[in-house]
Each structure stands twice: as structure tokens, then as C-alpha cells.
mmCIF file with all atom_site columns, C-alpha atoms in Angstrom:
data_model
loop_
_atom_site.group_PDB
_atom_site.id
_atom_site.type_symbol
_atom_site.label_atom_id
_atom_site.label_alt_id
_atom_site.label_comp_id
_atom_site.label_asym_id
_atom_site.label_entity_id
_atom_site.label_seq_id
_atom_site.pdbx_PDB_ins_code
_atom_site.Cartn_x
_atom_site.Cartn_y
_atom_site.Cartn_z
_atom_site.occupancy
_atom_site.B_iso_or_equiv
_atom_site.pdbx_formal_charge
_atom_site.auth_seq_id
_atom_site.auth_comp_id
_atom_site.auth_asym_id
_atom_site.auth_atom_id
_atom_site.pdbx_PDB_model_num
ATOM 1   C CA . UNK A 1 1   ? 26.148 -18.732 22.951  1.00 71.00 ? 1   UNK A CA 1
ATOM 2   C CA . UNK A 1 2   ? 29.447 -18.019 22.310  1.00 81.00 ? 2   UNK A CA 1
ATOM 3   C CA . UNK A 1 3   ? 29.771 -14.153 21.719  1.00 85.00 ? 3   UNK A CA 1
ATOM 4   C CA . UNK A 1 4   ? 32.087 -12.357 23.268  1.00 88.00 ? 4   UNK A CA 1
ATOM 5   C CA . UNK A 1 5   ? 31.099 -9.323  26.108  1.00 86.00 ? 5   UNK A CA 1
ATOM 6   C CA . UNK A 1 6   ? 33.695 -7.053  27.431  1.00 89.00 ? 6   UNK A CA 1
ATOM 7   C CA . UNK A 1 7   ? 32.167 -4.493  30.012  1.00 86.00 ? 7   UNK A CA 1
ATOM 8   C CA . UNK A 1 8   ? 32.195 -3.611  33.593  1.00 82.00 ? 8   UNK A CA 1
ATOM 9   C CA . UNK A 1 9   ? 30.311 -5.110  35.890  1.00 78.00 ? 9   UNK A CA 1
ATOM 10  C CA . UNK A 1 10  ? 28.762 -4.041  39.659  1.00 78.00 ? 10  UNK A CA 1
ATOM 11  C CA . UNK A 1 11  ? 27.426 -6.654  42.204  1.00 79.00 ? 11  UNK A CA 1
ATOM 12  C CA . UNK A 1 12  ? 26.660 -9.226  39.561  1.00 75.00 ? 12  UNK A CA 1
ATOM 13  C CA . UNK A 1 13  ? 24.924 -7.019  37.048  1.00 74.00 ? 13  UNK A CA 1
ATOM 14  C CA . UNK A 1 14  ? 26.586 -5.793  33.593  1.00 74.00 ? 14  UNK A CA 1
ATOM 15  C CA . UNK A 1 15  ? 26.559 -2.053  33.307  1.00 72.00 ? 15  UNK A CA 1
ATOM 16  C CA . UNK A 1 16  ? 24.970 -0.310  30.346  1.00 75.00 ? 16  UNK A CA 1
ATOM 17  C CA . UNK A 1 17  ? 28.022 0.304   28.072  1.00 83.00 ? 17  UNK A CA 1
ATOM 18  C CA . UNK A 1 18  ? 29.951 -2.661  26.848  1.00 91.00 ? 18  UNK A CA 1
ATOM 19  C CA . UNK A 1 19  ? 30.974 -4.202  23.746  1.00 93.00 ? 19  UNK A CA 1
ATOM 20  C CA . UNK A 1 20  ? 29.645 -7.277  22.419  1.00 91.00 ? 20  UNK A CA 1
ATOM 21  C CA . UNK A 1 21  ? 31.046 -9.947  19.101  1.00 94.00 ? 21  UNK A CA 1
ATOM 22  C CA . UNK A 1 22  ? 28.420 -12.233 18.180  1.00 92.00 ? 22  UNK A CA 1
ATOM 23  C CA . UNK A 1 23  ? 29.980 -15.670 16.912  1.00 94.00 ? 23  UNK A CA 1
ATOM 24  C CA . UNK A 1 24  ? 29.194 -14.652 13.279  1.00 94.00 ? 24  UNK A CA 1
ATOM 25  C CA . UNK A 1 25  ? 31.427 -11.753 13.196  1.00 94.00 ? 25  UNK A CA 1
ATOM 26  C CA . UNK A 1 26  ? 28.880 -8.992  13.841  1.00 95.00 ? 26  UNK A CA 1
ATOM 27  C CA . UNK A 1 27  ? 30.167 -6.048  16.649  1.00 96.00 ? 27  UNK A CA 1
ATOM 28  C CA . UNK A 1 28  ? 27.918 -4.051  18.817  1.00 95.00 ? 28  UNK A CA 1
ATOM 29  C CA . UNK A 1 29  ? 29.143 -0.974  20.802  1.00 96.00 ? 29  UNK A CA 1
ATOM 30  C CA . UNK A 1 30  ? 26.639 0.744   23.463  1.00 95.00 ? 30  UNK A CA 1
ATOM 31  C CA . UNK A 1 31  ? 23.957 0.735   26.211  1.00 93.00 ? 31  UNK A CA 1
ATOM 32  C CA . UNK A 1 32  ? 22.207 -2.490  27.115  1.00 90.00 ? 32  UNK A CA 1
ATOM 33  C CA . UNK A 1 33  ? 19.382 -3.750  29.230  1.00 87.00 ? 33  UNK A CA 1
ATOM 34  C CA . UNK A 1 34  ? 18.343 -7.125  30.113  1.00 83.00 ? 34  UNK A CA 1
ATOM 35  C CA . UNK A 1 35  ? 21.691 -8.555  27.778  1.00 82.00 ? 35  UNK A CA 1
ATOM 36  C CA . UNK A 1 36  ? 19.782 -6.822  24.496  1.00 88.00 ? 36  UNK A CA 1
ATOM 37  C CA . UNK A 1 37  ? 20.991 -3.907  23.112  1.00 92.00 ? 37  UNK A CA 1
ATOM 38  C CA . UNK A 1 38  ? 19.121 -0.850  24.704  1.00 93.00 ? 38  UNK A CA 1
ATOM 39  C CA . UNK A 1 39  ? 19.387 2.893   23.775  1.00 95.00 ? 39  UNK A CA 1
ATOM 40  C CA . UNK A 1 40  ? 22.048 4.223   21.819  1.00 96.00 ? 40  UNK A CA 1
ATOM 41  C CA . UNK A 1 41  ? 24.647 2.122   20.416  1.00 97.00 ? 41  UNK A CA 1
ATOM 42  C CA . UNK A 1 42  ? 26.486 1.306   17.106  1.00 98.00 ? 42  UNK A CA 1
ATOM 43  C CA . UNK A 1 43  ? 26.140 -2.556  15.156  1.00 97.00 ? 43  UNK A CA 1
ATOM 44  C CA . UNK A 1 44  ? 28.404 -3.345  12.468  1.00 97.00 ? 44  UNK A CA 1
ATOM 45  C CA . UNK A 1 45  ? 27.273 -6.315  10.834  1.00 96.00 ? 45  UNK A CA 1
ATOM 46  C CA . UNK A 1 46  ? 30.165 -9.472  9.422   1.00 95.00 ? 46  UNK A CA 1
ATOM 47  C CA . UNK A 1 47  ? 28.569 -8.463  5.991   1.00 95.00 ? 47  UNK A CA 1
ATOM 48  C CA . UNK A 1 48  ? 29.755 -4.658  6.559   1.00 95.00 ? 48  UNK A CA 1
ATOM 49  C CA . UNK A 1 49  ? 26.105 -3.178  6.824   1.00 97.00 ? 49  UNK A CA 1
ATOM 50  C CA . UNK A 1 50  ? 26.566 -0.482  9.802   1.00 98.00 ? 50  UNK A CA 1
ATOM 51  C CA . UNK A 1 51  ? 23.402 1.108   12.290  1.00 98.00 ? 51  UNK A CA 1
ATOM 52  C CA . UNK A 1 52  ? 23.727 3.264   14.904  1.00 98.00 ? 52  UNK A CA 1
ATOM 53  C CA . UNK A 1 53  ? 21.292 4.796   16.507  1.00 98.00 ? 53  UNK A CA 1
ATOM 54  C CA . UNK A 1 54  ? 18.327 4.162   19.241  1.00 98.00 ? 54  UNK A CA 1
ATOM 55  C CA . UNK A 1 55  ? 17.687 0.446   20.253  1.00 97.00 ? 55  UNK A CA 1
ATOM 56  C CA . UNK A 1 56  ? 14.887 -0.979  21.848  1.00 97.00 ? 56  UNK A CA 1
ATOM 57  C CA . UNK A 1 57  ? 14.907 -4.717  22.807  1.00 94.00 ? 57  UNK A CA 1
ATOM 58  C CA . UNK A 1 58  ? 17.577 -5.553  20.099  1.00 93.00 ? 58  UNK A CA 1
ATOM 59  C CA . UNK A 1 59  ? 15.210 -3.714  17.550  1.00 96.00 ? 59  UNK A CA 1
ATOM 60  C CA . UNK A 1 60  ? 16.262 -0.274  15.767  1.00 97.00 ? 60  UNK A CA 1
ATOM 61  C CA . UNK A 1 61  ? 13.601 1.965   17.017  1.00 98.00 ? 61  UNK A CA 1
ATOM 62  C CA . UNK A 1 62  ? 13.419 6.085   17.368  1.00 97.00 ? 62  UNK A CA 1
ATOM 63  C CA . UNK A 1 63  ? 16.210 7.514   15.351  1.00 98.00 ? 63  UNK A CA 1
ATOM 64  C CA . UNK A 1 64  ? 19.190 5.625   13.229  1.00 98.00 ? 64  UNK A CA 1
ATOM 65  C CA . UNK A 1 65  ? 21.773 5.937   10.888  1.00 98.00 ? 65  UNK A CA 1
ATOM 66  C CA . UNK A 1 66  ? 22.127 3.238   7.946   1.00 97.00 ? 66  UNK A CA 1
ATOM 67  C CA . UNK A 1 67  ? 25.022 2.106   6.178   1.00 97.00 ? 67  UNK A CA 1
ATOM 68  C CA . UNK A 1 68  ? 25.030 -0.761  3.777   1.00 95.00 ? 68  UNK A CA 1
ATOM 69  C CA . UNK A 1 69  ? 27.929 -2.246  2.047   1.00 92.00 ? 69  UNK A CA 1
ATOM 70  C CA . UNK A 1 70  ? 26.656 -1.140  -1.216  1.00 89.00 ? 70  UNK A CA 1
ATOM 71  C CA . UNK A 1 71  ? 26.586 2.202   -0.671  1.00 90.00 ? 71  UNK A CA 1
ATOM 72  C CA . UNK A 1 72  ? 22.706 3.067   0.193   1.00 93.00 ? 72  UNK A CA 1
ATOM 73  C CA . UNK A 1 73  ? 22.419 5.235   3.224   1.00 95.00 ? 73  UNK A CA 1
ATOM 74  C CA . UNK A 1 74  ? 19.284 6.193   5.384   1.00 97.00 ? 74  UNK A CA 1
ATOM 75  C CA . UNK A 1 75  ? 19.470 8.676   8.487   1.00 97.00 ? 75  UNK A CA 1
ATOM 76  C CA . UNK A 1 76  ? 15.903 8.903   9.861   1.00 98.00 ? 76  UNK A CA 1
ATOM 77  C CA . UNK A 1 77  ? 13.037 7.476   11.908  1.00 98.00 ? 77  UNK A CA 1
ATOM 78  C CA . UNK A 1 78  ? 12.577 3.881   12.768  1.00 98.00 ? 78  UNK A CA 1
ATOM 79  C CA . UNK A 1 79  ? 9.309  1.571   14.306  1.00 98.00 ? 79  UNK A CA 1
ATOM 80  C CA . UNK A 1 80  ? 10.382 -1.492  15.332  1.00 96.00 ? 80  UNK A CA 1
ATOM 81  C CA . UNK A 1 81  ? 13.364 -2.332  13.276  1.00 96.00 ? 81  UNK A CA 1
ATOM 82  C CA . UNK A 1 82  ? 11.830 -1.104  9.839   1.00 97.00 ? 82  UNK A CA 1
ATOM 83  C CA . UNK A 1 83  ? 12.304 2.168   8.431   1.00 97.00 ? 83  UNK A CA 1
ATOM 84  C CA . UNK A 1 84  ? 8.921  4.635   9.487   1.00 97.00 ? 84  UNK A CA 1
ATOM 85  C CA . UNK A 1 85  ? 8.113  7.907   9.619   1.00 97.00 ? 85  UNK A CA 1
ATOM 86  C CA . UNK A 1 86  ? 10.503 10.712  8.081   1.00 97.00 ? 86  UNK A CA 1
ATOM 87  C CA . UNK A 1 87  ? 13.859 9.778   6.418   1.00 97.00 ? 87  UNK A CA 1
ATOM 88  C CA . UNK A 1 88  ? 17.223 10.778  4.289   1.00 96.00 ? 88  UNK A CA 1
ATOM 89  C CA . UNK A 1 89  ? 17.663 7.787   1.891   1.00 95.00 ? 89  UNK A CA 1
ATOM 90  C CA . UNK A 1 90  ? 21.200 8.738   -0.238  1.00 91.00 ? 90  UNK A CA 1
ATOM 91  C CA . UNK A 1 91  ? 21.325 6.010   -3.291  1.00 90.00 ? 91  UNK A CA 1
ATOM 92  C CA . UNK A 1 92  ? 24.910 4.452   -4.181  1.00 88.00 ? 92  UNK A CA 1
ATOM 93  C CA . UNK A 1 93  ? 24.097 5.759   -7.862  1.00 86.00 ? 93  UNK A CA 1
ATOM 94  C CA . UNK A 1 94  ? 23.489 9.516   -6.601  1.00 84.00 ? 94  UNK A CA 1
ATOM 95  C CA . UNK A 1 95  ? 19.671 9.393   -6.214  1.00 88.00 ? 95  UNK A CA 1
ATOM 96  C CA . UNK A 1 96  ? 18.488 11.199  -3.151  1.00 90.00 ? 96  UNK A CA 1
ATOM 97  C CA . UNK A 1 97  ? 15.167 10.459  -0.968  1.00 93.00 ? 97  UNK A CA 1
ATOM 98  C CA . UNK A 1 98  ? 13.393 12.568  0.943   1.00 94.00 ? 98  UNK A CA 1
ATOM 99  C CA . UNK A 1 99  ? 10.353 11.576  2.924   1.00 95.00 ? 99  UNK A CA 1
ATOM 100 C CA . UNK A 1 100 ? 7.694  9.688   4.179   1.00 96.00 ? 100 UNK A CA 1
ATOM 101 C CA . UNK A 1 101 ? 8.574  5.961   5.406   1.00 97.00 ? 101 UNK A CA 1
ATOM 102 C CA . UNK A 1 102 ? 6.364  2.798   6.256   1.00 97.00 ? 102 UNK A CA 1
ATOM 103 C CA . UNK A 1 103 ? 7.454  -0.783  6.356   1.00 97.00 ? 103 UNK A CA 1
ATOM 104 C CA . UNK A 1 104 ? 10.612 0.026   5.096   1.00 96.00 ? 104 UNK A CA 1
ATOM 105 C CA . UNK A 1 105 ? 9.068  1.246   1.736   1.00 96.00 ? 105 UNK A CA 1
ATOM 106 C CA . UNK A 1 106 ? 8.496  5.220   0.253   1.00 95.00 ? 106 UNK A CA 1
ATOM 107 C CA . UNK A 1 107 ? 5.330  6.084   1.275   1.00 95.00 ? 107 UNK A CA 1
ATOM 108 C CA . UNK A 1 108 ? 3.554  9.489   1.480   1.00 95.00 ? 108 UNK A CA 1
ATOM 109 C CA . UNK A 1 109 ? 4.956  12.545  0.722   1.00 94.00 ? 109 UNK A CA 1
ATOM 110 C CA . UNK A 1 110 ? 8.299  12.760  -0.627  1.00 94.00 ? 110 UNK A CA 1
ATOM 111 C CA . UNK A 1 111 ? 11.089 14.433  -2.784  1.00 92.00 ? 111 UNK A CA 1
ATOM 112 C CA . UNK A 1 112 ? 13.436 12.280  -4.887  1.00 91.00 ? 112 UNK A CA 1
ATOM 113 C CA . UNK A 1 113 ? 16.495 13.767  -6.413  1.00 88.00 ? 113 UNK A CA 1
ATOM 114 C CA . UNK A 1 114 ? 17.788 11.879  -9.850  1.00 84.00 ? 114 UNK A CA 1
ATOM 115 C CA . UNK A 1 115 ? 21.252 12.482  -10.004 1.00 76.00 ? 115 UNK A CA 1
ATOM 116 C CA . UNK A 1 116 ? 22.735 9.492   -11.305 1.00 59.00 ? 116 UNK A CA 1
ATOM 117 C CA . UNK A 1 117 ? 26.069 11.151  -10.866 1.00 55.00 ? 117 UNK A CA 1
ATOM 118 C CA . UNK A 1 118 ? 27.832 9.312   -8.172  1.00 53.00 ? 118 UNK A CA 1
ATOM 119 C CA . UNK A 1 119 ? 27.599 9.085   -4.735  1.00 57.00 ? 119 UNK A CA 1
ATOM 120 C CA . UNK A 1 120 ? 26.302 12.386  -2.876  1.00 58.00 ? 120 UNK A CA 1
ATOM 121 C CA . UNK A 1 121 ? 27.916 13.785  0.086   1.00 59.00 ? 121 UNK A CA 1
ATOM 122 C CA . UNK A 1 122 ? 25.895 16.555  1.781   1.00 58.00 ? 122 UNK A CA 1
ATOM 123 C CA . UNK A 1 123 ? 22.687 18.092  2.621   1.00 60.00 ? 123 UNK A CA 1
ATOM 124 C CA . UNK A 1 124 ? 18.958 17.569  0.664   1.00 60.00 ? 124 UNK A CA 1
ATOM 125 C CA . UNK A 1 125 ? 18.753 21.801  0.401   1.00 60.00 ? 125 UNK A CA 1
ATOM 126 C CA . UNK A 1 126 ? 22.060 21.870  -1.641  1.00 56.00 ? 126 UNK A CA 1
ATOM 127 C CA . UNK A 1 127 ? 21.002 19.812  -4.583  1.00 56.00 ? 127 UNK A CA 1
ATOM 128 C CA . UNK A 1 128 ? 17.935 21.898  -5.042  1.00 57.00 ? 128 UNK A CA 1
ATOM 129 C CA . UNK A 1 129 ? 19.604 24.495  -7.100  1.00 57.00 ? 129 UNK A CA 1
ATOM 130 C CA . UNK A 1 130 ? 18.008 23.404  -10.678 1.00 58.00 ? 130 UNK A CA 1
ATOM 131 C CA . UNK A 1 131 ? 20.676 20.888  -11.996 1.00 66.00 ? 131 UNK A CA 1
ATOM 132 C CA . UNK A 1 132 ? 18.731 17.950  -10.985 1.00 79.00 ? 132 UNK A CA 1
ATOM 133 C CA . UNK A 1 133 ? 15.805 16.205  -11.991 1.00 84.00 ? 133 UNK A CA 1
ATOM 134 C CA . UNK A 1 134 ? 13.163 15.837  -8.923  1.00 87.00 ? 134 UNK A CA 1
ATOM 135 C CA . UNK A 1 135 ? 10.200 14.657  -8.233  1.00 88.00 ? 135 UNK A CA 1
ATOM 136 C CA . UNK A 1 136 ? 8.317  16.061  -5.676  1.00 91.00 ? 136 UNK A CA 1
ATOM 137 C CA . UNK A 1 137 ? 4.455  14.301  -4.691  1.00 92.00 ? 137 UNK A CA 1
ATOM 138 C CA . UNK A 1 138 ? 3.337  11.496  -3.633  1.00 94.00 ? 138 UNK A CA 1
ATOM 139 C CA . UNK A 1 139 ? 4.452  7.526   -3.427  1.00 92.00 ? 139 UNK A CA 1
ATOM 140 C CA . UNK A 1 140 ? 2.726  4.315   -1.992  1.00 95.00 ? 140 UNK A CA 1
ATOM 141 C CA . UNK A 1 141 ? 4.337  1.291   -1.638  1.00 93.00 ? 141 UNK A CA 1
ATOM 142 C CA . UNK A 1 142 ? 7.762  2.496   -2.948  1.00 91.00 ? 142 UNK A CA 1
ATOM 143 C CA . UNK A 1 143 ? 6.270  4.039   -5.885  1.00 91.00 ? 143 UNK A CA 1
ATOM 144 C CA . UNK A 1 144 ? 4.957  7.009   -7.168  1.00 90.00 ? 144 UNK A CA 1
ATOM 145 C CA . UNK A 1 145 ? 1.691  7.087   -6.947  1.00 93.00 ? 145 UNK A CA 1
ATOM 146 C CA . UNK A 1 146 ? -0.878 10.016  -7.005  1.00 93.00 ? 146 UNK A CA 1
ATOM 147 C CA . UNK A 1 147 ? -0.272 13.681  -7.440  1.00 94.00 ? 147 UNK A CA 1
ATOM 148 C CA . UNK A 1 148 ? 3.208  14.709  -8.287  1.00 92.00 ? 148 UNK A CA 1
ATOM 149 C CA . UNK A 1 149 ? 5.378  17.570  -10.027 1.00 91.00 ? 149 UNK A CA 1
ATOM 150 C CA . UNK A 1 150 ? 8.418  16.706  -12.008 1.00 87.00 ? 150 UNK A CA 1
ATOM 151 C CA . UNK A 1 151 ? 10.940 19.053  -12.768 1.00 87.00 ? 151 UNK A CA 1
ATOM 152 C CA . UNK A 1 152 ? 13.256 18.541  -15.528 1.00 84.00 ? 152 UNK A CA 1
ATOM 153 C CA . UNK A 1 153 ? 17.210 19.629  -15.407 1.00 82.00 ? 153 UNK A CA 1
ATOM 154 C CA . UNK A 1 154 ? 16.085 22.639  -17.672 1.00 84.00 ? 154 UNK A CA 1
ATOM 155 C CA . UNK A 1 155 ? 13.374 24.048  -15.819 1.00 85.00 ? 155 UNK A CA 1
ATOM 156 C CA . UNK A 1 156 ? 10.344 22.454  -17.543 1.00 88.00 ? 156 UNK A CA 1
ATOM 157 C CA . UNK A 1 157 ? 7.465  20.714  -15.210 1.00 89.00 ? 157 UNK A CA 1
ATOM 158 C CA . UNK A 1 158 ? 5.922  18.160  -15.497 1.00 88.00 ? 158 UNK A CA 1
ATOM 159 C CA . UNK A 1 159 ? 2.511  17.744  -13.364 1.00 93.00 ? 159 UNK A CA 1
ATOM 160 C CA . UNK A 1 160 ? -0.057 14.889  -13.116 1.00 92.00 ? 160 UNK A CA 1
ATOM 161 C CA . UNK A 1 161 ? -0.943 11.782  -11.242 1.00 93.00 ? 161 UNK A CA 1
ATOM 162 C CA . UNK A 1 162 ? 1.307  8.549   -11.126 1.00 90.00 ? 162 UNK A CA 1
ATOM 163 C CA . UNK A 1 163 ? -0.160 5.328   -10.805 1.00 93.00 ? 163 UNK A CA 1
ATOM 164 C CA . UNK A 1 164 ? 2.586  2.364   -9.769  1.00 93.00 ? 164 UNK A CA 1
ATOM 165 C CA . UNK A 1 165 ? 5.238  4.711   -10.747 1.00 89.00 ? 165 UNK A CA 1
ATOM 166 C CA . UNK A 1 166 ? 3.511  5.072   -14.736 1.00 90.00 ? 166 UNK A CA 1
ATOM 167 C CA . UNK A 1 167 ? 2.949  8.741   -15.604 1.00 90.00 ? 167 UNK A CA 1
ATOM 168 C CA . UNK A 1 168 ? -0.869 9.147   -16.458 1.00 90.00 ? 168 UNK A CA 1
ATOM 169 C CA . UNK A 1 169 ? -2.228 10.719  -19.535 1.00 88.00 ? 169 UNK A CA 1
ATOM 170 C CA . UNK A 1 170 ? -3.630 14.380  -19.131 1.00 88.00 ? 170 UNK A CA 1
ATOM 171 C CA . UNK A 1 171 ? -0.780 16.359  -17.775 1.00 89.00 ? 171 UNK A CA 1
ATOM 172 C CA . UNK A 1 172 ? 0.471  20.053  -17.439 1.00 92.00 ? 172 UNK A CA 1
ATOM 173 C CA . UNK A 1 173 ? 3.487  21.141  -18.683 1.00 89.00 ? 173 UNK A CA 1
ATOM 174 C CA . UNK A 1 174 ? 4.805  24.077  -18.059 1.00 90.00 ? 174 UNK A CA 1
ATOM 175 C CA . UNK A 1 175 ? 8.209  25.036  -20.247 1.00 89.00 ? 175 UNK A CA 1
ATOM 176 C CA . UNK A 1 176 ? 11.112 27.066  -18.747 1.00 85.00 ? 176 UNK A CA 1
ATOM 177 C CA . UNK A 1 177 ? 10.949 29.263  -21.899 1.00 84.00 ? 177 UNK A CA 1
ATOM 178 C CA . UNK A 1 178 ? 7.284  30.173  -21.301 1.00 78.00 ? 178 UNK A CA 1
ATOM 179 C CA . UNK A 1 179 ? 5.943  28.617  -24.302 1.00 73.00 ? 179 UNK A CA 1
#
């Protein structure tokens, strides 16, 4: 097919770490089985997207790291080659995710940080220190949806059920200054 394999090989059979580059451009670096990639190993992609992680078949499944040219980043569970379960998602614009996965989509519980301030370097715990907005409930289908506390930059909340992401009427507020 082309691609290129470098790797050591015993009595006719290719041992689990080699390196592989596909005709298009795209690298892979790790453990195969059966010529797919198998267990842990890294892909970088010709369009600069980067995974690395646990393979299964030539599918991202268990745990995997993320990296797309544009500057979105997940860490977290995968099922299958979609992102499932429990996941870091760090936004190119500064927005953080924290949460529930399915199909690749925000779904279940979940915290999302609005930072819009750049690019964020570092751990989930260190942003909650009251200069962000976050939302912290629930989301289906990428969006908010059902019961869900937001909490303003200045300490006010916000709580109330979110249908498709809309705010619905009949909400509590409750105001940093007590009022």
C-alpha cells in the first residue's frame, strides 16, 4: 500500500514497536498487532491533528490524548474511536470542559469554564478560584440541558433548567452581596 514500516522483526513476524508513514503523510509510533496499531502508541496526522494513547484494532479506545491543529485539546476516555466516558476538553479560545462524554458530544454531568482569555495551560482545580464564569449541571447532546448552576465572575448564581442550551424562565438567583 505503499507506507513505509521500520521495525524489527523475529522469524517472519514484526515485533510490537515500530514506526509506520502512511502514503498521505500521517506517522504512527508504537505497539502493533496483526499490522494495526495495538496498545499504546502516538499518530500524528499530515493535517497536524496528534493522538496518543490506547489503540485497539486501529481505533482509539481506553485512554488518549488529543491534539488538533487548531488548538482544541481532549485528555480522557475513548469507545471505539469517539470520545466516551469522562474527559478534559481545553478550547483554543480558553474555554475549559469537564465531564461526561458520548459519541463524541458533552453529555451528562459536566463543568465548563468560560474564560475566553487565551489558551489555558494547567489543571481544571486551578481555574476554580472565582475569576471565571462556570457552569456546572447538566448537558445532552453537546448542550446544556436540564438542571444547572451558573456562576458569574462576581459571585452571583444563577440556577435553573436549560433546555438546548436556552436558559428557562423561573430561576434563582442568588447575589454575591446578599441582596
Amino acid at each position: 500500500n505503499g507506507a513505509i514500516i521500520k521495525g524489527l522483526w523475529s522469524k517472519g513476524v514484526l515485533q510490537k514497536d515500530i514506526e509506520i508513514t502512511f502514503v498521505d503523510g500521517t506517522f504512527y509510533k508504537g505497539e502493533i498487532e496483526d499490522m494495526r496499531r495495538h496498545g499504546k502508541g502516538m499518530t500524528i496526522c499530515a493535517n497536524g491533528d496528534v493522538y496518543e494513547g490506547d489503540w485497539k484494532r486501529d481505533i482509539l479506545d481506553g485512554y488518549a490524548k488529543e491534539t488538533i491543529k487548531n488548538g482544541h485539546e481532549y485528555e480522557g476516555e475513548w469507545a471505539q474511536g469517539t470520545k466516551q466516558g469522562q474527559g478534559t476538553m481545553k478550547y483554543s479560545n480558553g474555554n475549559v470542559y469537564q465531564g461526561s462524554w458520548k459519541n463524541d458530544k458533552r453529555e451528562g454531568a459536566g463543568l465548563l469554564i468560560m474564560r475566553n482569555s487565551g489558551k489555558f495551560e494547567g489543571k481544571v482545580e486551578d481555574l476554580l478560584n472565582g475569576n471565571e464564569n462556570v457552569f456546572k449541571g447538566k448537558w445532552k447532546n453537546d448542550q446544556r440541558h436540564g438542571k444547572g448552576v451558573f456562576t458569574l465572575k462576581n459571585g452571583d448564581k444563577i440556577e435553573g433548567n436549560w433546555i438546548n442550551d436556552k436558559l428557562q424562565p423561573f430561576v434563582q438567583i442568588e447575589y454575591s452581596n446578599g441582596d
